[in-house]
Amino acid sequence: METLPPEIITEILEYLSFDDRRRMALVNRTFRYASLHPALSRREQFVYTAPVHRLRADDRRRRFEDFKKALREPRRKRLCLKFAGTNRADIGRVFGAGAGWPPSVVSLHLDGQSRLSDSFLDAITDRCAALEELRLENIGRLCVAVKPRRPMLALRTVRLHRVGVSDGCFDVLMGCAPNASDVCIDNCQTYEWLDPADAAAAGISNAGLSDAHIVGYLQGAAAGTLDSLRLNQCCHVFGAVRSRVLRLKSLLLSQDKPYLNTCRPIDYDRLELALALQVSLQWLEINYLPARLLAAVSGLHGLRHLTLNLTIGRDDVRFLREFSESLRDMKRIGTLAVNRAVTTSADEGRDASTPDVSRYRNAPTSP
């Protein structure tokens, strides 16, 4: 093994976990030098799930201390952390004072929290200067106050999936990410995923994030930095944006639950016009929207990746024909997928006027 070139040893070490690489570095000097290769400083994923309640308190505490000890390992340069289903006590111990929060965190994903408060935002703005991605998913309520906080200048990606957030708290959160270039807002305007009785008991209203506030953010603070935008269950707001102020390279518009009575009506004329103005787009995905939007897509000649899952009716043949002809002008297209979204029998029973489209069937890209 000592005669192997360092490049070969480094490639072998790439298949090992961090702890195994640390042990291999103790074999001899050759292995140690190979373990210091920059290729081994890639991101490392750590996932902490809530311990089962049948474990003793001492066992849960010891498990959490082992997790924190692993995070403080000085050789770990780029950490991606995910906390799934942890309770508020666990999160408090992580983000509380004296928790020894590692400064090497570049990605943070919280999933399944009942509530996040000021202590969470204060901690990451104070200790996570290198944070590049923040993802909040299935958060019952985000409650943060307006106060002076250090902006996270490295934070480029903010994704909110089913987060109970008010207009004011949204402004506070996004104000801490002045350089955000990738923003996702997924089902944050309604709480249809939360039982109404539980929502009332917790004091959570069904208002959520308002259309006007999303539009104001996109036209104001995000206008100069935003490159990528993902809107799910609120894609109607894109039609209200003065699209000339945005120069997007990546865009996702999705309305995967049109049968919900909490969904806002969509002005497709305005949405089509706003989409047609995004001539700088390189990546586009449209889900569960009508084929009439193909008229706007046909003029986006700079696209490299295009995915369409559309509701196609009998009167939409001309849109498909015009789109097929426009493909000749899309010289840069590298990935193309056009599917027809169809309804299921279960969805038809929910609302016959606005059926859900939850399964795909391949459709030809030419008439």
mmCIF file of C-alpha atoms in Angstrom:
data_model
loop_
_atom_site.group_PDB
_atom_site.id
_atom_site.type_symbol
_atom_site.label_atom_id
_atom_site.label_comp_id
_atom_site.label_asym_id
_atom_site.label_seq_id
_atom_site.Cartn_x
_atom_site.Cartn_y
_atom_site.Cartn_z
ATOM 1 C CA MET A 1 0.000 0.000 0.000
ATOM 2 C CA GLU A 2 2.889 2.395 0.651
ATOM 3 C CA THR A 3 3.887 2.222 -3.009
ATOM 4 C CA LEU A 4 0.515 3.427 -4.253
ATOM 5 C CA PRO A 5 0.472 6.944 -5.738
ATOM 6 C CA PRO A 6 -1.179 9.561 -3.515
ATOM 7 C CA GLU A 7 -3.826 10.188 -6.187
ATOM 8 C CA ILE A 8 -4.999 6.581 -5.982
ATOM 9 C CA ILE A 9 -5.086 6.690 -2.174
ATOM 10 C CA THR A 10 -7.090 9.930 -2.280
ATOM 11 C CA GLU A 11 -9.609 8.363 -4.633
ATOM 12 C CA ILE A 12 -9.963 5.380 -2.286
ATOM 13 C CA LEU A 13 -10.509 7.691 0.686
ATOM 14 C CA GLU A 14 -13.348 9.458 -1.128
ATOM 15 C CA TYR A 15 -15.495 6.343 -0.681
ATOM 16 C CA LEU A 16 -14.971 6.290 3.099
ATOM 17 C CA SER A 17 -16.807 8.160 5.810
ATOM 18 C CA PHE A 18 -15.103 10.943 7.713
ATOM 19 C CA ASP A 19 -14.337 8.765 10.748
ATOM 20 C CA ASP A 20 -12.868 6.014 8.564
ATOM 21 C CA ARG A 21 -10.691 8.534 6.745
ATOM 22 C CA ARG A 22 -9.422 9.844 10.048
ATOM 23 C CA ARG A 23 -8.357 6.340 11.064
ATOM 24 C CA MET A 24 -6.700 5.727 7.707
ATOM 25 C CA ALA A 25 -4.676 8.930 8.123
ATOM 26 C CA LEU A 26 -2.971 7.333 11.135
ATOM 27 C CA VAL A 27 -1.539 4.444 9.107
ATOM 28 C CA ASN A 28 1.539 6.259 7.831
ATOM 29 C CA ARG A 29 2.753 9.553 6.401
ATOM 30 C CA THR A 30 1.620 8.751 2.867
ATOM 31 C CA PHE A 31 -1.959 8.156 3.965
ATOM 32 C CA ARG A 32 -1.921 11.296 6.074
ATOM 33 C CA TYR A 33 -0.862 13.488 3.151
ATOM 34 C CA ALA A 34 -3.482 11.848 0.948
ATOM 35 C CA SER A 35 -6.198 12.543 3.559
ATOM 36 C CA LEU A 36 -5.399 16.276 3.426
ATOM 37 C CA HIS A 37 -6.317 16.554 -0.245
ATOM 38 C CA PRO A 38 -8.817 19.401 -0.953
ATOM 39 C CA ALA A 39 -11.120 16.932 -2.707
ATOM 40 C CA LEU A 40 -11.895 15.392 0.689
ATOM 41 C CA SER A 41 -13.129 18.709 2.078
ATOM 42 C CA ARG A 42 -16.447 18.418 0.274
ATOM 43 C CA ARG A 43 -19.768 18.850 2.004
ATOM 44 C CA GLU A 44 -20.708 16.294 4.623
ATOM 45 C CA GLN A 45 -24.336 15.562 5.455
ATOM 46 C CA PHE A 46 -25.426 15.129 9.080
ATOM 47 C CA VAL A 47 -29.010 14.228 9.960
ATOM 48 C CA TYR A 48 -30.338 14.350 13.512
ATOM 49 C CA THR A 49 -33.757 12.829 14.127
ATOM 50 C CA ALA A 50 -35.815 13.078 17.277
ATOM 51 C CA PRO A 51 -35.035 10.238 19.711
ATOM 52 C CA VAL A 52 -37.845 7.858 20.572
ATOM 53 C CA HIS A 53 -39.646 8.648 23.805
ATOM 54 C CA ARG A 54 -39.021 5.239 25.286
ATOM 55 C CA LEU A 55 -35.325 6.046 25.613
ATOM 56 C CA ARG A 56 -34.236 7.228 29.008
ATOM 57 C CA ALA A 57 -33.431 10.902 29.429
ATOM 58 C CA ASP A 58 -29.762 10.089 30.016
ATOM 59 C CA ASP A 59 -29.597 8.103 26.772
ATOM 60 C CA ARG A 60 -31.212 10.921 24.798
ATOM 61 C CA ARG A 61 -28.859 13.457 26.329
ATOM 62 C CA ARG A 62 -25.812 11.294 25.597
ATOM 63 C CA ARG A 63 -26.924 10.786 22.016
ATOM 64 C CA PHE A 64 -27.258 14.503 21.514
ATOM 65 C CA GLU A 65 -23.871 15.214 23.076
ATOM 66 C CA ASP A 66 -22.254 12.686 20.734
ATOM 67 C CA PHE A 67 -23.888 14.472 17.820
ATOM 68 C CA LYS A 68 -22.538 17.858 18.924
ATOM 69 C CA LYS A 69 -19.083 16.388 19.502
ATOM 70 C CA ALA A 70 -19.024 15.081 15.934
ATOM 71 C CA LEU A 71 -19.950 18.528 14.622
ATOM 72 C CA ARG A 72 -17.083 20.203 16.467
ATOM 73 C CA GLU A 73 -14.465 18.022 14.802
ATOM 74 C CA PRO A 74 -11.968 20.599 13.426
ATOM 75 C CA ARG A 75 -11.317 18.631 10.239
ATOM 76 C CA ARG A 76 -14.900 19.109 9.108
ATOM 77 C CA LYS A 77 -14.889 22.155 6.867
ATOM 78 C CA ARG A 78 -18.313 22.184 5.166
ATOM 79 C CA LEU A 79 -21.253 20.797 7.119
ATOM 80 C CA CYS A 80 -24.784 20.217 5.842
ATOM 81 C CA LEU A 81 -27.140 19.722 8.786
ATOM 82 C CA LYS A 82 -30.687 18.439 8.845
ATOM 83 C CA PHE A 83 -32.883 18.227 11.931
ATOM 84 C CA ALA A 84 -35.947 16.072 11.335
ATOM 85 C CA GLY A 85 -38.855 15.902 13.739
ATOM 86 C CA THR A 86 -36.940 17.204 16.732
ATOM 87 C CA ASN A 87 -38.842 18.789 19.581
ATOM 88 C CA ARG A 88 -38.410 22.319 20.816
ATOM 89 C CA ALA A 89 -36.139 21.235 23.676
ATOM 90 C CA ASP A 90 -33.669 19.702 21.244
ATOM 91 C CA ILE A 91 -33.627 22.773 19.025
ATOM 92 C CA GLY A 92 -33.203 24.973 22.068
ATOM 93 C CA ARG A 93 -30.125 23.043 23.132
ATOM 94 C CA VAL A 94 -28.661 23.314 19.656
ATOM 95 C CA PHE A 95 -29.234 27.003 19.052
ATOM 96 C CA GLY A 96 -29.096 28.177 22.645
ATOM 97 C CA ALA A 97 -26.230 30.042 24.230
ATOM 98 C CA GLY A 98 -23.091 28.021 24.799
ATOM 99 C CA ALA A 99 -24.132 25.256 22.424
ATOM 100 C CA GLY A 100 -20.799 25.400 20.628
ATOM 101 C CA TRP A 101 -22.414 25.914 17.244
ATOM 102 C CA PRO A 102 -19.836 25.078 14.542
ATOM 103 C CA PRO A 103 -18.989 27.962 12.190
ATOM 104 C CA SER A 104 -18.473 25.525 9.283
ATOM 105 C CA VAL A 105 -22.190 24.994 8.600
ATOM 106 C CA VAL A 106 -22.986 25.819 4.971
ATOM 107 C CA SER A 107 -26.446 24.230 4.737
ATOM 108 C CA LEU A 108 -29.201 23.982 7.352
ATOM 109 C CA HIS A 109 -32.475 22.094 6.908
ATOM 110 C CA LEU A 110 -35.162 22.022 9.623
ATOM 111 C CA ASP A 111 -38.123 19.705 9.087
ATOM 112 C CA GLY A 112 -41.136 19.098 11.311
ATOM 113 C CA GLN A 113 -40.844 21.800 13.978
ATOM 114 C CA SER A 114 -43.854 23.106 15.831
ATOM 115 C CA ARG A 115 -42.363 26.546 16.350
ATOM 116 C CA LEU A 116 -39.218 28.550 15.612
ATOM 117 C CA SER A 117 -38.565 31.774 17.476
ATOM 118 C CA ASP A 118 -35.984 34.535 17.914
ATOM 119 C CA SER A 119 -33.433 32.249 19.564
ATOM 120 C CA PHE A 120 -33.134 30.279 16.328
ATOM 121 C CA LEU A 121 -32.621 33.278 14.046
ATOM 122 C CA ASP A 122 -30.346 35.046 16.545
ATOM 123 C CA ALA A 123 -28.077 31.995 16.749
ATOM 124 C CA ILE A 124 -27.626 31.381 13.029
ATOM 125 C CA THR A 125 -27.078 35.069 12.244
ATOM 126 C CA ASP A 126 -24.490 35.287 15.023
ATOM 127 C CA ARG A 127 -22.622 31.990 14.543
ATOM 128 C CA CYS A 128 -23.239 30.764 10.986
ATOM 129 C CA ALA A 129 -21.464 33.378 8.902
ATOM 130 C CA ALA A 130 -20.660 30.786 6.208
ATOM 131 C CA LEU A 131 -24.274 29.593 5.821
ATOM 132 C CA GLU A 132 -25.155 29.298 2.128
ATOM 133 C CA GLU A 133 -28.505 27.456 2.203
ATOM 134 C CA LEU A 134 -31.437 27.591 4.614
ATOM 135 C CA ARG A 135 -34.398 25.270 4.164
ATOM 136 C CA LEU A 136 -37.438 25.303 6.453
ATOM 137 C CA GLU A 137 -40.037 22.588 5.922
ATOM 138 C CA ASN A 138 -43.251 21.748 7.773
ATOM 139 C CA ILE A 139 -42.785 24.495 10.364
ATOM 140 C CA GLY A 140 -45.971 25.147 12.307
ATOM 141 C CA ARG A 141 -45.147 28.733 13.130
ATOM 142 C CA LEU A 142 -42.198 31.045 12.530
ATOM 143 C CA CYS A 143 -42.249 33.897 15.044
ATOM 144 C CA VAL A 144 -39.339 36.324 14.881
ATOM 145 C CA ALA A 145 -39.183 39.918 16.048
ATOM 146 C CA VAL A 146 -37.666 42.961 14.414
ATOM 147 C CA LYS A 147 -34.281 43.619 16.010
ATOM 148 C CA PRO A 148 -30.718 44.368 14.882
ATOM 149 C CA ARG A 149 -29.109 41.203 13.513
ATOM 150 C CA ARG A 150 -25.952 40.522 11.566
ATOM 151 C CA PRO A 151 -26.852 39.879 7.908
ATOM 152 C CA MET A 152 -25.842 36.498 6.490
ATOM 153 C CA LEU A 153 -24.031 37.721 3.398
ATOM 154 C CA ALA A 154 -23.107 34.213 2.207
ATOM 155 C CA LEU A 155 -26.702 32.989 2.315
ATOM 156 C CA ARG A 156 -27.780 32.486 -1.286
ATOM 157 C CA THR A 157 -30.596 29.922 -1.058
ATOM 158 C CA VAL A 158 -33.753 30.252 1.078
ATOM 159 C CA ARG A 159 -36.487 27.645 0.663
ATOM 160 C CA LEU A 160 -39.754 27.677 2.578
ATOM 161 C CA HIS A 161 -41.985 24.606 2.326
ATOM 162 C CA ARG A 162 -45.235 24.623 4.296
ATOM 163 C CA VAL A 163 -44.081 27.233 6.765
ATOM 164 C CA GLY A 164 -46.529 29.154 8.925
ATOM 165 C CA VAL A 165 -45.137 32.652 8.475
ATOM 166 C CA SER A 166 -46.741 36.081 8.598
ATOM 167 C CA ASP A 167 -45.863 39.035 6.409
ATOM 168 C CA GLY A 168 -43.784 40.680 9.118
ATOM 169 C CA CYS A 169 -41.820 37.533 9.995
ATOM 170 C CA PHE A 170 -41.156 36.888 6.302
ATOM 171 C CA ASP A 171 -39.649 40.374 5.998
ATOM 172 C CA VAL A 172 -37.440 39.778 9.039
ATOM 173 C CA LEU A 173 -36.185 36.435 7.734
ATOM 174 C CA MET A 174 -35.458 37.636 4.212
ATOM 175 C CA GLY A 175 -33.874 40.806 5.573
ATOM 176 C CA CYS A 176 -31.177 38.600 7.090
ATOM 177 C CA ALA A 177 -30.392 37.242 3.599
ATOM 178 C CA PRO A 178 -29.790 40.388 1.504
ATOM 179 C CA ASN A 179 -27.872 38.447 -1.173
ATOM 180 C CA ALA A 180 -30.384 35.631 -1.670
ATOM 181 C CA SER A 181 -30.346 34.538 -5.304
ATOM 182 C CA ASP A 182 -32.408 31.314 -5.039
ATOM 183 C CA VAL A 183 -35.810 31.602 -3.325
ATOM 184 C CA CYS A 184 -38.547 28.987 -3.038
ATOM 185 C CA ILE A 185 -42.012 29.678 -1.605
ATOM 186 C CA ASP A 186 -44.023 26.477 -1.446
ATOM 187 C CA ASN A 187 -47.502 26.435 0.089
ATOM 188 C CA CYS A 188 -46.804 29.118 2.690
ATOM 189 C CA GLN A 189 -49.989 31.113 2.156
ATOM 190 C CA THR A 190 -52.398 28.548 3.562
ATOM 191 C CA TYR A 191 -52.398 25.874 6.215
ATOM 192 C CA GLU A 192 -54.471 23.279 4.399
ATOM 193 C CA TRP A 193 -51.978 20.611 5.528
ATOM 194 C CA LEU A 194 -52.764 21.437 9.182
ATOM 195 C CA ASP A 195 -55.995 20.271 10.812
ATOM 196 C CA PRO A 196 -58.294 23.312 11.311
ATOM 197 C CA ALA A 197 -59.031 22.361 14.919
ATOM 198 C CA ASP A 198 -55.332 22.083 15.736
ATOM 199 C CA ALA A 199 -54.651 25.367 13.958
ATOM 200 C CA ALA A 200 -57.337 27.136 16.007
ATOM 201 C CA ALA A 201 -56.003 25.659 19.261
ATOM 202 C CA ALA A 202 -52.476 26.827 18.408
ATOM 203 C CA GLY A 203 -53.661 30.294 17.478
ATOM 204 C CA ILE A 204 -52.584 29.960 13.839
ATOM 205 C CA SER A 205 -54.700 31.805 11.322
ATOM 206 C CA ASN A 206 -55.323 30.742 7.745
ATOM 207 C CA ALA A 207 -54.128 34.061 6.352
ATOM 208 C CA GLY A 208 -50.461 33.149 6.057
ATOM 209 C CA LEU A 209 -48.190 35.016 3.699
ATOM 210 C CA SER A 210 -50.099 37.518 1.574
ATOM 211 C CA ASP A 211 -49.854 37.933 -2.182
ATOM 212 C CA ALA A 212 -48.968 41.601 -1.877
ATOM 213 C CA HIS A 213 -46.002 40.858 0.353
ATOM 214 C CA ILE A 214 -44.560 38.261 -2.020
ATOM 215 C CA VAL A 215 -44.953 40.657 -4.937
ATOM 216 C CA GLY A 216 -43.399 43.492 -2.931
ATOM 217 C CA TYR A 217 -40.387 41.362 -2.041
ATOM 218 C CA LEU A 218 -39.834 40.219 -5.631
ATOM 219 C CA GLN A 219 -40.095 43.768 -6.989
ATOM 220 C CA GLY A 220 -38.066 45.331 -4.196
ATOM 221 C CA ALA A 221 -35.329 43.639 -2.186
ATOM 222 C CA ALA A 222 -34.961 40.647 -4.513
ATOM 223 C CA ALA A 223 -34.984 42.511 -7.810
ATOM 224 C CA GLY A 224 -31.230 42.993 -8.028
ATOM 225 C CA THR A 225 -30.022 39.626 -6.710
ATOM 226 C CA LEU A 226 -32.614 36.986 -7.602
ATOM 227 C CA ASP A 227 -31.594 34.451 -10.256
ATOM 228 C CA SER A 228 -33.789 31.471 -9.361
ATOM 229 C CA LEU A 229 -37.428 31.478 -8.231
ATOM 230 C CA ARG A 230 -39.741 28.601 -7.320
ATOM 231 C CA LEU A 231 -43.418 29.258 -6.656
ATOM 232 C CA ASN A 232 -45.780 26.427 -5.713
ATOM 233 C CA GLN A 233 -49.419 27.012 -4.801
ATOM 234 C CA CYS A 234 -48.798 30.734 -5.245
ATOM 235 C CA CYS A 235 -47.676 30.958 -8.864
ATOM 236 C CA HIS A 236 -50.513 33.425 -9.531
ATOM 237 C CA VAL A 237 -48.440 36.172 -7.877
ATOM 238 C CA PHE A 238 -45.885 35.973 -10.684
ATOM 239 C CA GLY A 239 -48.418 37.549 -13.004
ATOM 240 C CA ALA A 240 -48.651 40.563 -10.680
ATOM 241 C CA VAL A 241 -44.898 41.180 -10.662
ATOM 242 C CA ARG A 242 -43.494 43.859 -12.905
ATOM 243 C CA SER A 243 -41.402 41.234 -14.592
ATOM 244 C CA ARG A 244 -39.034 43.673 -16.243
ATOM 245 C CA VAL A 245 -37.387 44.251 -12.870
ATOM 246 C CA LEU A 246 -36.500 40.538 -12.652
ATOM 247 C CA ARG A 247 -33.839 38.854 -14.741
ATOM 248 C CA LEU A 248 -34.325 35.225 -13.816
ATOM 249 C CA LYS A 249 -32.224 32.335 -15.051
ATOM 250 C CA SER A 250 -34.324 29.619 -13.389
ATOM 251 C CA LEU A 251 -38.086 29.535 -12.781
ATOM 252 C CA LEU A 252 -40.575 26.970 -11.497
ATOM 253 C CA LEU A 253 -44.327 27.601 -11.546
ATOM 254 C CA SER A 254 -46.548 24.914 -10.062
ATOM 255 C CA GLN A 255 -50.157 24.601 -8.978
ATOM 256 C CA ASP A 256 -50.381 20.963 -7.955
ATOM 257 C CA LYS A 257 -53.535 21.292 -5.803
ATOM 258 C CA PRO A 258 -56.025 23.398 -7.760
ATOM 259 C CA TYR A 259 -59.008 21.769 -6.052
ATOM 260 C CA LEU A 260 -58.297 23.481 -2.720
ATOM 261 C CA ASN A 261 -60.743 26.217 -1.853
ATOM 262 C CA THR A 262 -57.833 28.221 -0.448
ATOM 263 C CA CYS A 263 -56.192 28.570 -3.882
ATOM 264 C CA ARG A 264 -56.373 31.997 -5.456
ATOM 265 C CA PRO A 265 -57.728 32.452 -8.972
ATOM 266 C CA ILE A 266 -55.087 32.776 -11.661
ATOM 267 C CA ASP A 267 -55.144 35.495 -14.310
ATOM 268 C CA TYR A 268 -53.574 33.501 -17.127
ATOM 269 C CA ASP A 269 -53.342 36.508 -19.420
ATOM 270 C CA ARG A 270 -51.120 38.343 -16.944
ATOM 271 C CA LEU A 271 -49.173 35.191 -16.130
ATOM 272 C CA GLU A 272 -48.528 34.539 -19.811
ATOM 273 C CA LEU A 273 -47.342 38.121 -20.349
ATOM 274 C CA ALA A 274 -45.033 38.005 -17.313
ATOM 275 C CA LEU A 275 -43.537 34.707 -18.452
ATOM 276 C CA ALA A 276 -42.928 35.977 -21.981
ATOM 277 C CA LEU A 277 -40.818 38.848 -20.605
ATOM 278 C CA GLN A 278 -38.311 36.490 -18.945
ATOM 279 C CA VAL A 279 -36.110 36.181 -22.012
ATOM 280 C CA SER A 280 -33.028 35.484 -19.854
ATOM 281 C CA LEU A 281 -34.418 32.162 -18.607
ATOM 282 C CA GLN A 282 -32.200 29.105 -19.034
ATOM 283 C CA TRP A 283 -34.114 26.613 -16.837
ATOM 284 C CA LEU A 284 -37.922 26.459 -16.770
ATOM 285 C CA GLU A 285 -40.399 24.029 -15.240
ATOM 286 C CA ILE A 286 -44.190 24.448 -15.338
ATOM 287 C CA ASN A 287 -46.470 21.988 -13.550
ATOM 288 C CA TYR A 288 -50.259 21.569 -13.552
ATOM 289 C CA LEU A 289 -50.983 24.711 -15.564
ATOM 290 C CA PRO A 290 -52.865 24.954 -18.886
ATOM 291 C CA ALA A 291 -51.200 24.475 -22.260
ATOM 292 C CA ARG A 292 -52.020 28.044 -23.289
ATOM 293 C CA LEU A 293 -48.783 29.090 -21.541
ATOM 294 C CA LEU A 294 -46.905 27.428 -24.402
ATOM 295 C CA ALA A 295 -47.446 30.616 -26.382
ATOM 296 C CA ALA A 296 -45.156 32.435 -23.928
ATOM 297 C CA VAL A 297 -42.653 29.585 -23.712
ATOM 298 C CA SER A 298 -42.240 29.576 -27.492
ATOM 299 C CA GLY A 299 -40.489 32.933 -27.362
ATOM 300 C CA LEU A 300 -37.870 31.935 -24.751
ATOM 301 C CA HIS A 301 -35.100 30.981 -27.166
ATOM 302 C CA GLY A 302 -32.337 30.934 -24.530
ATOM 303 C CA LEU A 303 -33.711 27.922 -22.659
ATOM 304 C CA ARG A 304 -31.346 25.027 -21.942
ATOM 305 C CA HIS A 305 -33.607 22.878 -19.764
ATOM 306 C CA LEU A 306 -37.389 22.770 -20.169
ATOM 307 C CA THR A 307 -39.878 20.580 -18.294
ATOM 308 C CA LEU A 308 -43.616 20.932 -18.907
ATOM 309 C CA ASN A 309 -46.389 18.983 -17.162
ATOM 310 C CA LEU A 310 -49.479 20.665 -18.539
ATOM 311 C CA THR A 311 -53.208 20.183 -18.625
ATOM 312 C CA ILE A 312 -53.964 19.721 -22.308
ATOM 313 C CA GLY A 313 -57.501 19.975 -23.680
ATOM 314 C CA ARG A 314 -58.996 19.443 -27.095
ATOM 315 C CA ASP A 315 -58.693 23.129 -27.938
ATOM 316 C CA ASP A 316 -54.965 23.256 -27.192
ATOM 317 C CA VAL A 317 -53.735 21.575 -30.372
ATOM 318 C CA ARG A 318 -52.744 24.879 -31.938
ATOM 319 C CA PHE A 319 -50.593 25.753 -28.906
ATOM 320 C CA LEU A 320 -48.792 22.427 -29.224
ATOM 321 C CA ARG A 321 -48.264 22.976 -32.953
ATOM 322 C CA GLU A 322 -46.846 26.469 -32.470
ATOM 323 C CA PHE A 323 -44.605 25.246 -29.667
ATOM 324 C CA SER A 324 -43.267 22.397 -31.804
ATOM 325 C CA GLU A 325 -42.382 24.831 -34.553
ATOM 326 C CA SER A 326 -40.637 27.162 -32.095
ATOM 327 C CA LEU A 327 -38.259 24.386 -31.028
ATOM 328 C CA ARG A 328 -36.269 25.064 -34.178
ATOM 329 C CA ASP A 329 -35.255 28.441 -32.729
ATOM 330 C CA MET A 330 -34.238 26.993 -29.343
ATOM 331 C CA LYS A 331 -30.672 26.268 -30.373
ATOM 332 C CA ARG A 332 -29.387 25.813 -26.802
ATOM 333 C CA ILE A 333 -32.004 23.374 -25.556
ATOM 334 C CA GLY A 334 -30.357 20.346 -23.964
ATOM 335 C CA THR A 335 -33.136 18.786 -21.879
ATOM 336 C CA LEU A 336 -36.768 18.722 -22.984
ATOM 337 C CA ALA A 337 -39.683 16.913 -21.327
ATOM 338 C CA VAL A 338 -43.317 17.555 -22.224
ATOM 339 C CA ASN A 339 -45.965 15.578 -20.375
ATOM 340 C CA ARG A 340 -49.714 15.723 -20.105
ATOM 341 C CA ALA A 341 -51.113 16.014 -16.598
ATOM 342 C CA VAL A 342 -54.304 14.005 -16.178
ATOM 343 C CA THR A 343 -56.870 13.743 -13.414
ATOM 344 C CA THR A 344 -57.611 10.753 -11.225
ATOM 345 C CA SER A 345 -61.021 9.487 -10.160
ATOM 346 C CA ALA A 346 -60.330 10.466 -6.544
ATOM 347 C CA ASP A 347 -59.546 14.045 -7.509
ATOM 348 C CA GLU A 348 -62.652 14.385 -9.658
ATOM 349 C CA GLY A 349 -64.749 13.733 -6.592
ATOM 350 C CA ARG A 350 -63.175 16.643 -4.752
ATOM 351 C CA ASP A 351 -64.004 19.399 -7.170
ATOM 352 C CA ALA A 352 -65.253 18.771 -10.669
ATOM 353 C CA SER A 353 -64.653 22.314 -11.832
ATOM 354 C CA THR A 354 -60.951 22.399 -10.893
ATOM 355 C CA PRO A 355 -59.603 18.859 -10.943
ATOM 356 C CA ASP A 356 -56.319 17.855 -9.357
ATOM 357 C CA VAL A 357 -53.568 16.632 -11.626
ATOM 358 C CA SER A 358 -51.336 14.261 -9.772
ATOM 359 C CA ARG A 359 -50.178 11.739 -12.350
ATOM 360 C CA TYR A 360 -48.421 12.150 -15.648
ATOM 361 C CA ARG A 361 -48.812 10.574 -19.022
ATOM 362 C CA ASN A 362 -46.286 11.073 -21.785
ATOM 363 C CA ALA A 363 -47.423 13.329 -24.556
ATOM 364 C CA PRO A 364 -45.740 13.829 -27.923
ATOM 365 C CA THR A 365 -43.753 17.003 -28.406
ATOM 366 C CA SER A 366 -44.995 17.390 -31.964
ATOM 367 C CA PRO A 367 -48.546 17.324 -33.377
#
